[in-house]
XYZ file of C-alpha atoms in Angstrom:
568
model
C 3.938 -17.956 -8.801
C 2.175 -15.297 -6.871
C 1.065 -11.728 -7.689
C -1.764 -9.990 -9.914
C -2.323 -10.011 -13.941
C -4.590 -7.495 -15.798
C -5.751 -8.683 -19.763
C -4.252 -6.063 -22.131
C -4.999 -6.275 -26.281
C -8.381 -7.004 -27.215
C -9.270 -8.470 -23.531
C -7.828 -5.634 -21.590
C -11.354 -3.772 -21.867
C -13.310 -7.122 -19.959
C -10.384 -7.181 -17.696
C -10.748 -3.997 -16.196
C -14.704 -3.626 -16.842
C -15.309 -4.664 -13.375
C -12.962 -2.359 -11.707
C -15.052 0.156 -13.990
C -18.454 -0.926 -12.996
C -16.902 -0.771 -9.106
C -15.582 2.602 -9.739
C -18.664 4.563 -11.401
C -20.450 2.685 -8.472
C -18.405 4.618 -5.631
C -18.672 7.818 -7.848
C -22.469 7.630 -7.519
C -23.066 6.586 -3.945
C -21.101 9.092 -2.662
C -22.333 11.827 -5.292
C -25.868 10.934 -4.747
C -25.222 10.964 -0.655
C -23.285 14.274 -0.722
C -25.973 15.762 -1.992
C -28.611 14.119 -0.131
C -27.246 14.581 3.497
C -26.586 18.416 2.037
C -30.349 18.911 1.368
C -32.671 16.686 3.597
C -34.509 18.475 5.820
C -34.092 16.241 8.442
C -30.467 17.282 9.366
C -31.265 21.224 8.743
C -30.096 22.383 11.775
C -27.098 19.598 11.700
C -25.864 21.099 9.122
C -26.518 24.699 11.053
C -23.877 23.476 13.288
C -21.427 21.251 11.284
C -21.969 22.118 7.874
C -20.878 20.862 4.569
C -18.531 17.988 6.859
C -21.660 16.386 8.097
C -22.116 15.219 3.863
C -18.200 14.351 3.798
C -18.764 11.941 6.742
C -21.828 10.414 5.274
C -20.950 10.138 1.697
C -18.217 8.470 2.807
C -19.438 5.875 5.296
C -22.112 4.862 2.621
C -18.962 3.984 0.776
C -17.728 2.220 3.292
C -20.432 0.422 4.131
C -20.739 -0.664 0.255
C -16.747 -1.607 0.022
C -16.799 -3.203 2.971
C -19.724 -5.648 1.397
C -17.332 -6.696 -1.538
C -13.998 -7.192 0.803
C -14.617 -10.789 1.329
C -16.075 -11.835 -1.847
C -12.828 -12.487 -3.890
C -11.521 -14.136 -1.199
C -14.124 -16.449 -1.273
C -12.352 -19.225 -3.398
C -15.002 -21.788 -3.469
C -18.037 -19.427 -4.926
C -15.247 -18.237 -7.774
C -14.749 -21.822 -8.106
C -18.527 -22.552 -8.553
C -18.784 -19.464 -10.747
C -16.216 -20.870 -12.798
C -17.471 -24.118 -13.374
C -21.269 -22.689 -14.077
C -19.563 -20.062 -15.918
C -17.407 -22.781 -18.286
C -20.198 -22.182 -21.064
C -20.208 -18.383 -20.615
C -18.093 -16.340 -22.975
C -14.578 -15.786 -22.391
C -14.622 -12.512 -21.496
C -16.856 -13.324 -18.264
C -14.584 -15.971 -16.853
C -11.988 -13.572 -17.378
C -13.616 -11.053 -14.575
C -12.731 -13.922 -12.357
C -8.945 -14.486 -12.588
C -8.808 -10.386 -11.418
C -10.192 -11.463 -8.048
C -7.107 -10.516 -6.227
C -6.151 -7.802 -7.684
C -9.726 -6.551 -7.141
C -9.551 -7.316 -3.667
C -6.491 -5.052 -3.148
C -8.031 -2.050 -4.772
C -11.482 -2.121 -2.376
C -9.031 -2.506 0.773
C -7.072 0.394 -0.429
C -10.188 2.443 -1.200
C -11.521 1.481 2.484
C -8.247 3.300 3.498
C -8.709 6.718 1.983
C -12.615 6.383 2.949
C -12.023 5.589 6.159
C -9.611 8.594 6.652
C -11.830 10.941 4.963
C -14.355 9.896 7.248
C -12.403 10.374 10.202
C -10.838 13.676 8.806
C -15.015 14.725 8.366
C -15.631 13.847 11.942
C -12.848 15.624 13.481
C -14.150 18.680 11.890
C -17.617 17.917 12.914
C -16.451 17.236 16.661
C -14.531 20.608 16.637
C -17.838 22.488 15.338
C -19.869 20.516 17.776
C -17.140 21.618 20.903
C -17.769 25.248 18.907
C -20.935 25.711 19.027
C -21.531 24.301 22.675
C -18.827 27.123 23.694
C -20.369 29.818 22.138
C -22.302 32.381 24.503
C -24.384 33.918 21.323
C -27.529 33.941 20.525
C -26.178 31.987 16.723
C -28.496 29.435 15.532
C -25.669 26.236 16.356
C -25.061 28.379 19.937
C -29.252 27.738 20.460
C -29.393 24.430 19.190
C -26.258 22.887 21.300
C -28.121 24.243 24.672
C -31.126 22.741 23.923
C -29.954 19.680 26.181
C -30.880 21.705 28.889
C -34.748 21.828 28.165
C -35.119 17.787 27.228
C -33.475 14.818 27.094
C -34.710 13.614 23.426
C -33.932 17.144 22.054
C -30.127 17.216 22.165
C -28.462 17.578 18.904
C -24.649 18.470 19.831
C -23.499 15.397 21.485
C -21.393 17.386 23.614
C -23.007 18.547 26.586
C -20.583 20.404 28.566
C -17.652 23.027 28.246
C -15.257 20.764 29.734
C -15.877 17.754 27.714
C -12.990 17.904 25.170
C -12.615 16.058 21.339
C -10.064 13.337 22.699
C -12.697 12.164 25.322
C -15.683 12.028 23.074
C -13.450 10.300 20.275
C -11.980 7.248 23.263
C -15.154 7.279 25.736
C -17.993 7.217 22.827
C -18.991 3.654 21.588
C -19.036 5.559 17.802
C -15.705 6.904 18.762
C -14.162 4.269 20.369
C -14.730 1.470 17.498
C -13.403 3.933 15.365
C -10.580 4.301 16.576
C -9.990 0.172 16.883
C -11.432 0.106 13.172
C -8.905 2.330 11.485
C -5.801 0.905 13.647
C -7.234 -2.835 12.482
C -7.015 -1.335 9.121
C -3.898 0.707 9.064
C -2.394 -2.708 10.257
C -3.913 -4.948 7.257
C -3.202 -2.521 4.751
C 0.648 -2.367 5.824
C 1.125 -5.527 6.622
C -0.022 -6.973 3.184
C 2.640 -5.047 1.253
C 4.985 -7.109 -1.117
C 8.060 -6.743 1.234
C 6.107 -8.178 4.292
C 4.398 -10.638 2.190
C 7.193 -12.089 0.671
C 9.555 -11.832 4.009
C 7.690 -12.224 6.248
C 4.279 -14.459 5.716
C 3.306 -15.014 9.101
C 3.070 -11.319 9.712
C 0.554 -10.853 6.920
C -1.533 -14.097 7.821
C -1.593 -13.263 11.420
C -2.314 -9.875 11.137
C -4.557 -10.027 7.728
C -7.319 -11.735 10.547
C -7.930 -8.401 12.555
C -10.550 -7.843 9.384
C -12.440 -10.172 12.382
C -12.288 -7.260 14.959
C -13.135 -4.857 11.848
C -16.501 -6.146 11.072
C -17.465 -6.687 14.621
C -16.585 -3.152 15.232
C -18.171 -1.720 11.397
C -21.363 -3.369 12.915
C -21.253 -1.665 16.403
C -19.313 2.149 15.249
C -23.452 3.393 14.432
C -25.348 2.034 17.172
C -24.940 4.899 19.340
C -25.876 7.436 17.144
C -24.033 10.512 17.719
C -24.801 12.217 14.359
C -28.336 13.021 14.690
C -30.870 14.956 12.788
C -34.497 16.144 13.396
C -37.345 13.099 13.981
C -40.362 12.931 10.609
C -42.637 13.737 13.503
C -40.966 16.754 14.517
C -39.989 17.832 11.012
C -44.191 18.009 10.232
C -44.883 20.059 13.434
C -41.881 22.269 13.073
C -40.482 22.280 9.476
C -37.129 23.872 9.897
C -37.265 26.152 6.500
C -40.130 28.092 8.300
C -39.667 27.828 12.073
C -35.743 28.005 11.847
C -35.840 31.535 12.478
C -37.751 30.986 15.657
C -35.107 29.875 17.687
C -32.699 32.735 17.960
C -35.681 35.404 18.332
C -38.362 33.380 20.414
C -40.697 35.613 22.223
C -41.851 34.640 25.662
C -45.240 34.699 25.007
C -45.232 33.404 21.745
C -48.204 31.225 20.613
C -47.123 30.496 16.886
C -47.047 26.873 15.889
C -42.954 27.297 15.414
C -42.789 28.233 18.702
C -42.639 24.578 19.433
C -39.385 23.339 19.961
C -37.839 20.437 17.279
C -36.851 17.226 18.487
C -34.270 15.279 17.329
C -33.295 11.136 16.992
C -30.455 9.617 15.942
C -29.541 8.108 12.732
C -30.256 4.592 12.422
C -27.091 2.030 12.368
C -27.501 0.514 8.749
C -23.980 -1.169 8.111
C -24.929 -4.148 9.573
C -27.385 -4.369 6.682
C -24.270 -4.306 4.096
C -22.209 -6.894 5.767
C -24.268 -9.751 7.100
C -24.945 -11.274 3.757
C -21.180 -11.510 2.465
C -20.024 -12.323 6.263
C -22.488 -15.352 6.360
C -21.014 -16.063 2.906
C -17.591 -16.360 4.087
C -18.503 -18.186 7.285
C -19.926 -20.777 5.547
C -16.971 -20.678 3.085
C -14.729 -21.165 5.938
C -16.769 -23.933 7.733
C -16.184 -25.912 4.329
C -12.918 -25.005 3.388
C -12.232 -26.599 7.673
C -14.302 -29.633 6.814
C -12.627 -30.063 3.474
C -9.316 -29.487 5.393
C -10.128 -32.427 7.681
C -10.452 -35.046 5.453
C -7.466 -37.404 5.495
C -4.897 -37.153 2.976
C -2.440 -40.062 2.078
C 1.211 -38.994 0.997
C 1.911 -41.821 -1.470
C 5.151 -40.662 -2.507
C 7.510 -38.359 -1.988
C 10.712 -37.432 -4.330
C 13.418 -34.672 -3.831
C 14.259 -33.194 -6.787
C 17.857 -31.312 -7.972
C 17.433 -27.552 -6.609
C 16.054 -28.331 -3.617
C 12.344 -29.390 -5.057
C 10.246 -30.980 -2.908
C 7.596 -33.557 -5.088
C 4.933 -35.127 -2.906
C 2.052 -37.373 -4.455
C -1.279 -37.485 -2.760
C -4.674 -39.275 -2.363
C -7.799 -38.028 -0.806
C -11.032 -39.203 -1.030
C -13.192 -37.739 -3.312
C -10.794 -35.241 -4.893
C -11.444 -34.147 -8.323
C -9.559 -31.588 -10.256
C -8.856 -29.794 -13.860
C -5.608 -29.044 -14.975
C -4.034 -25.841 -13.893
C -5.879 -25.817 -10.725
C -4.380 -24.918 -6.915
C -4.441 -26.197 -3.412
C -3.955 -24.953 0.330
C -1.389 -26.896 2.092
C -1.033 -27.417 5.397
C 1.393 -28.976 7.724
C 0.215 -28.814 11.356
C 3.584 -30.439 12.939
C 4.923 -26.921 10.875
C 2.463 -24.362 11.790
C -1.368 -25.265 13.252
C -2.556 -21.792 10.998
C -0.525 -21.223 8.246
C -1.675 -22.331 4.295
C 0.295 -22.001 1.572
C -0.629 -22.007 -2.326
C 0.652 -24.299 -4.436
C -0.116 -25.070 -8.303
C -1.086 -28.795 -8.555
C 1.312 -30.788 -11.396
C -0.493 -33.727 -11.943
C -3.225 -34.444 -14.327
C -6.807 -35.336 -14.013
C -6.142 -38.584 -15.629
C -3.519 -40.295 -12.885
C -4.550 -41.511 -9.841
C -3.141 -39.298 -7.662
C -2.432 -35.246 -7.332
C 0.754 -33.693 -6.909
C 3.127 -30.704 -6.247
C 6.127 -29.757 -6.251
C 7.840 -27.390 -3.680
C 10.854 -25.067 -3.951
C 12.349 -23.898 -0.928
C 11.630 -19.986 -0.706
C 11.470 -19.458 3.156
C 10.671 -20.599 6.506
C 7.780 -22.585 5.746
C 9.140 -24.528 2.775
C 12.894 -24.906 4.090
C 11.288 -26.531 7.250
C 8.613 -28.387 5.333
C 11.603 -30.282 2.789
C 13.881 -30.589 5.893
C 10.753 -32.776 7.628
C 10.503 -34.991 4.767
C 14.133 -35.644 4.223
C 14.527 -36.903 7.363
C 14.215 -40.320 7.159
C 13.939 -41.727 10.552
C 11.142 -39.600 11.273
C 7.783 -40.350 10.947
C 5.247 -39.364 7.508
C 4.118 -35.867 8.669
C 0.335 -35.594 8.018
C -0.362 -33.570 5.694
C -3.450 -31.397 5.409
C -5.200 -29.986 1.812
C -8.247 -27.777 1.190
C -9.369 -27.494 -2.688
C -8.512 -27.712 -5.306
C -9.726 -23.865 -6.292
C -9.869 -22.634 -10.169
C -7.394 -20.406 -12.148
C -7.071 -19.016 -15.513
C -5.037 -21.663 -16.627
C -8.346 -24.273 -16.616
C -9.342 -22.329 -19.846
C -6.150 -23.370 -21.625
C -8.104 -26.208 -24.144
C -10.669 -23.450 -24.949
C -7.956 -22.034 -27.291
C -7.192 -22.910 -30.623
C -3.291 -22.120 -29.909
C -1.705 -21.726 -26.497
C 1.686 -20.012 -25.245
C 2.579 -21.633 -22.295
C 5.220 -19.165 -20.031
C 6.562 -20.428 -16.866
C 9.321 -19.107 -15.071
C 11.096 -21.315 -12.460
C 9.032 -23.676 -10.074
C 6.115 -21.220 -11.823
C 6.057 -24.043 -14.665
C 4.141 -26.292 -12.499
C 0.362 -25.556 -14.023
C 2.101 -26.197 -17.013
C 3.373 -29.313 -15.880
C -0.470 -30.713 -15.373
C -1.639 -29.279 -19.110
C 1.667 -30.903 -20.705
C 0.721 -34.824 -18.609
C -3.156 -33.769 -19.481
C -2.162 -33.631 -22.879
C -0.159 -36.897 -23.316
C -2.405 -38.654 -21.389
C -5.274 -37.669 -24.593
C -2.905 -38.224 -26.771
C -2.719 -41.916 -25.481
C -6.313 -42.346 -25.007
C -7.090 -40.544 -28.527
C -9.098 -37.919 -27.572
C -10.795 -36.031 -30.632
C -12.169 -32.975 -28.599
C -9.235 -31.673 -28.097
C -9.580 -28.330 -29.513
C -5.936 -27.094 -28.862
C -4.364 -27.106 -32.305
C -1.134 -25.677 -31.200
C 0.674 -25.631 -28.097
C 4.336 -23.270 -27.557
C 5.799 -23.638 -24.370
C 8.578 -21.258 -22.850
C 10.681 -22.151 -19.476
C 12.722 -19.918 -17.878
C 15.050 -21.164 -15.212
C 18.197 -19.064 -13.764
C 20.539 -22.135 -13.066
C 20.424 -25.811 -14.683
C 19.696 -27.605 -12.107
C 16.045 -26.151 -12.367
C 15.276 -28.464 -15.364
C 16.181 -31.539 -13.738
C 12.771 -32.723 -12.356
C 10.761 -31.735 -15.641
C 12.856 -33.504 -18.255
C 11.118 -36.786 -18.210
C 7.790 -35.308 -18.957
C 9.454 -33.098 -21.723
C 11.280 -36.262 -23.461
C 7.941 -38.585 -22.931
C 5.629 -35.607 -24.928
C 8.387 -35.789 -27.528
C 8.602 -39.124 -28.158
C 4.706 -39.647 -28.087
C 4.179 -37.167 -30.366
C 6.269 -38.099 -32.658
C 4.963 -41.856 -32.556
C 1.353 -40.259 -33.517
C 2.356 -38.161 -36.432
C 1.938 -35.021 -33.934
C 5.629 -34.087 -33.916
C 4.698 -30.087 -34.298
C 2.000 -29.970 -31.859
C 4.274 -28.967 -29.214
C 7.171 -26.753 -29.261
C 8.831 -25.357 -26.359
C 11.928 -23.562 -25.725
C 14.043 -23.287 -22.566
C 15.907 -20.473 -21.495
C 18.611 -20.592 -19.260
C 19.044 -16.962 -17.691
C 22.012 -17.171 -15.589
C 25.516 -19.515 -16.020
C 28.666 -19.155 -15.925
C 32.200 -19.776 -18.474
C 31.966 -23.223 -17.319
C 28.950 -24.157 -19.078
C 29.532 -22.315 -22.013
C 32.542 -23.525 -22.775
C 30.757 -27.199 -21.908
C 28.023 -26.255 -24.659
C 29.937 -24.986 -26.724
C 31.818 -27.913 -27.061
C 29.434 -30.609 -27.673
C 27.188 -28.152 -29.967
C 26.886 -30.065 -32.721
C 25.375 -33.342 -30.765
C 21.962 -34.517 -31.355
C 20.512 -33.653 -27.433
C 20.769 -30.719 -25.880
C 24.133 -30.693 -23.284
C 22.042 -29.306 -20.238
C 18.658 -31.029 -20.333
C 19.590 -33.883 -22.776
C 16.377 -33.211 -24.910
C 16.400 -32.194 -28.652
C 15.842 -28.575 -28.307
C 18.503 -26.441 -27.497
C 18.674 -24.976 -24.430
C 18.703 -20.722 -24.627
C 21.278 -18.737 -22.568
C 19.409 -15.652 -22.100
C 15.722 -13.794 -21.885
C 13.437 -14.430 -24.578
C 12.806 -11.640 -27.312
C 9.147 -11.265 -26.752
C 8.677 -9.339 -29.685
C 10.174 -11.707 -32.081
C 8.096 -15.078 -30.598
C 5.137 -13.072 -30.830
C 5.562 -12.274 -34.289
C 6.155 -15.877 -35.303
C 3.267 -17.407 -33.434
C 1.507 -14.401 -35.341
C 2.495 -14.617 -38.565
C 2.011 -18.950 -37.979
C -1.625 -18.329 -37.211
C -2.624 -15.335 -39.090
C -6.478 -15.800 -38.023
C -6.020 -17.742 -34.455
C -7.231 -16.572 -30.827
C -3.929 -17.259 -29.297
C -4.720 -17.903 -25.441
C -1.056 -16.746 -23.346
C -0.606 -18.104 -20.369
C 1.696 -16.889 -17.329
C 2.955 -18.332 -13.532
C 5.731 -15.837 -13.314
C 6.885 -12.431 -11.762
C 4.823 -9.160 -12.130
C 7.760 -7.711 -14.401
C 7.431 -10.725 -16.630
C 3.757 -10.169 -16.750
C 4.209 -6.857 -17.650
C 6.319 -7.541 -21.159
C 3.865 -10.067 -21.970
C 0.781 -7.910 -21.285
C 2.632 -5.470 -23.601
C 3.188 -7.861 -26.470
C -0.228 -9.028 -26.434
C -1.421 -5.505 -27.053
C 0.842 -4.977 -29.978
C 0.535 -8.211 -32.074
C -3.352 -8.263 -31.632
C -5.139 -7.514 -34.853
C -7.989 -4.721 -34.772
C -9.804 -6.673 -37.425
C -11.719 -9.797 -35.882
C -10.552 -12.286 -38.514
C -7.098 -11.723 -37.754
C -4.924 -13.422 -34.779
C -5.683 -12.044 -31.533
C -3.792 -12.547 -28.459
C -5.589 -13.596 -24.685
C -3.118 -12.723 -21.393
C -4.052 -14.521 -18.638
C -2.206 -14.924 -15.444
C -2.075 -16.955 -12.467
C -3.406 -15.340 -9.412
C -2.738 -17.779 -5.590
């Protein structure tokens, strides 16, 4: 139940208006600082010796600088959390912005990747005009200005001060070049290590790694301090303005008494990335010393139940835990792994007593987690949680009708709206404003519907006790099996329950035809804003997406269909 979900239809617009706003942002800073660096007078005679790289370089570490100020924010689950919740009177569209935050998050480290190596690319030019111009035995303009270390030691411009002194030393000896280097490796290893393959095959590669953004920062903050990039000081500049005096330089007389006669001095740039960073790194240090408090508080495993499939269910208690349906925690397991959290959906509802989840095996982690708690003669493992944190699936009651799509273990938010619902039901709760609920599973082997039957056959048979029979409707699809149970369903087709879950409704064999349920739920609620809800695989996501942007009516009266997935 992990990956990244974009709104198509009539929300696709607020879905990807933030990317927008972060895109024409980027186009402007490093429009606007191309241009300035390529006209201010103070770095005239930089750009007499490096040219129009000097603006690539700084047009692009402006970028960086603002990028690198929005990296942490979507990590930072507890401020989306509290953005959701002060947000839950907002209109839709807002809270939307916030279920992108991952996907978001991915697209600014990316972008830091293709900044940081046209910045690097820029300097590498710049450090082979600087070597250049030192070199040169002319009497050029950059020739005059890279000597002028001879004559002071606050007028030096080139940072290179001798023939000898090659690129590869300046880039490894420097302060600017040294963090760079560390910065871009830190980065080339983040970026690589947090593709789908690694992340899915190997987690504790991306976790481990994903923390050199540490060593990033810490060297962001340093890479400008030493100032090698330097241009000519405002006091200088007003003695010797380099449009008039420029010419000076390469044909100075002797005895020359002219006011540009006076040689310029020059200062280096001042380190400003600090001022980017420190507000969004206090952020997330203080969002870490919670989420660590949070993590400490002592959680009681109340129950624990292994499920057909190899699915884990544990019930917890914590003191002073509150949570919506829908909603996620970190897990961790510190006789496991001291370091490593994993996401999982909670399936419980805010009514009980208790919160739970349910765990499938899918790797290390998990296999040794449900191997720990089947053994018996062992001891409770203590169990640590930090949340829970907000999803899209919290706005599922703000919809008039709601498709429900879960795919595998990715039905457990599902599992907490379905128990929220019966529990209102019971109580007879008249705000709910859900009119309409469809709910689609899709499981590849029968075993898979095992541990979510009894909730299914409870909603039925409440429902039908209230008069409330079609408020729910949900089909299951099994999408793999072999001769054996068809022939088994086959035979006992005409019975009143269902031969592989034992409910009323049929179980499927196959995929769902998107395009057909789409058109029912359509044509069943011709002027409904149909909210559609996923915890499934990107290619799943995808058909969806798609089928929300073809059944959605233009005209405002008519149905309209909301995609929202869930984003760990």
């Amino acid at each position: 139940a992990m990956g990244k979900g974009r709104s198509w239809g009539p929300s696709w617009g607020c879905g990807l208006s933030l990317q927008a706003a972060w895109l024409g942002i980027n186009i402007f800073l490093f429009t606007y600082y191309f241009l300035f660096f390529d006209r201010d007078e103070r770095y005239f005679y930089t750009r007499a010796i490096l040219g129009s790289a000097l603006a690539w370089a700084r047009a692009s570490a402006k970028c960086l600088n603002f990028n690198s100020m929005l990296i942490l924010l979507p990590v930072c689950r507890n401020l989306l959390s509290f953005l959701r919740g002060t947000c839950s009177c907002c209109q839709r569209t807002l809270r939307k912005q916030l279920d992108h935050n991952l996907t978001f998050h991915k697209l600014v480290a990316y972008t830091l990747a293709l900044l940081t190596a046209v910045h690097t690319i820029a300097h590498l030019f710049n450090l082979e005009r600087y070597n250049g111009s030192q070199q040169a035995m002319d009497l050029s303009l950059p020739a005059v200005l890279s000597k002028m270390h001879l004559q002071g030691s606050n007028k030096w411009l080139n940072p290179i001060h001798s023939n000898q002194t090659t690129v590869e030393y300046v880039a490894f000896t420097t302060i600017p070049g040294l963090t760079g280097v560390i910065i871009t490796l830190a980065l080339i290893l983040m970026v690589t290590s947090s593709t789908e393959f690694i992340r899915r095959n190997y987690f504790e590669v991306f976790w481990y790694t994903h923390h050199l953004f540490i060593i990033y920062f810490a060297g962001l903050v340093i890479h400008g301090i030493a100032g090698l990039v330097r241009g000519q000081t405002e006091e200088s500049i007003k003695e010797v303005h380099p449009h008039h005096c420029a010419q000076y330089l390469t044909h100075k007389d002797k005895h020359c008494n002219h006011d540009c006669c006076k040689d310029p001095e020059f200062g280096s740039i001042p380190a400003e990335s600090w001022k980017w960073v420190l507000a969004p790194v206090l952020l997330y240090i203080f969002e870490r010393i919670l989420r660590v408090w949070r993590a400490r508080q002592k959680v009681v495993v109340t129950k624990v139940v292994m499920h057909p499939a190899r699915v884990l269910e544990l019930q917890m208690q914590k003191k002073g835990f509150r949570m919506e349906v829908g909603q996620y925690i970190f897990v961790n397991c510190p006789s496991i792994s001291l370091l490593e959290w994993h996401p999982f959906t909670l399936t419980s509802a805010p009514e009980e007593d208790f919160f739970s989840i349910h765990i499938r095996a899918a790797g290390d982690w998990t296999e040794r987690l449900i191997d720990t708690f089947q053994q018996q003669n062992l001891e409770m493992p203590r169990i640590e949680v930090d949340g829970p944190f907000g999803t899209a699936s919290e706005d599922v009651f703000q919809y008039e009708v709601a498709m429900l799509v879960g795919a595998g273990i990715g039905v457990t938010p599902f599992a907490s709206i379905l128990k929220s619902i019966w529990y209102k039901f019971q109580q007879g709760d008249q705000t709910l404003k859900t009119k309409k609920i469809y709910f689609y599973w899709l499981c590849r082997d029968t075993g898979a519907f095992a541990w979510f039957n009894d909730l299914l056959a409870s909603l039925e048979q409440k429902m039908a006790e209230s008069g409330k029979a079609d408020f729910l409707t949900y089909r299951l699809f099994l999408t793999g099996w072999d001769t054996i149970i068809a022939n088994n369903v086959a035979l006992r087709f005409d019975t009143a329950v269902d031969t592989v879950t034992g409910l009323r409704h049929k179980t499927i064999f196959g995929r769902p035809m998107w395009n057909s349920e789409f058109t029912a739920v359509a044509a069943a609620h011709p002027r409904s804003v149909v909210g559609v809800f996923l915890c499934g695989p990107g290619a799943l996501a995808k058909s969806l997406q798609k089928s929300c942007h073809q059944h959605s009516s233009l005209d405002p009266r008519k149905v309209k269909f909301y995609f929202n997935k869930e984003n760990f």
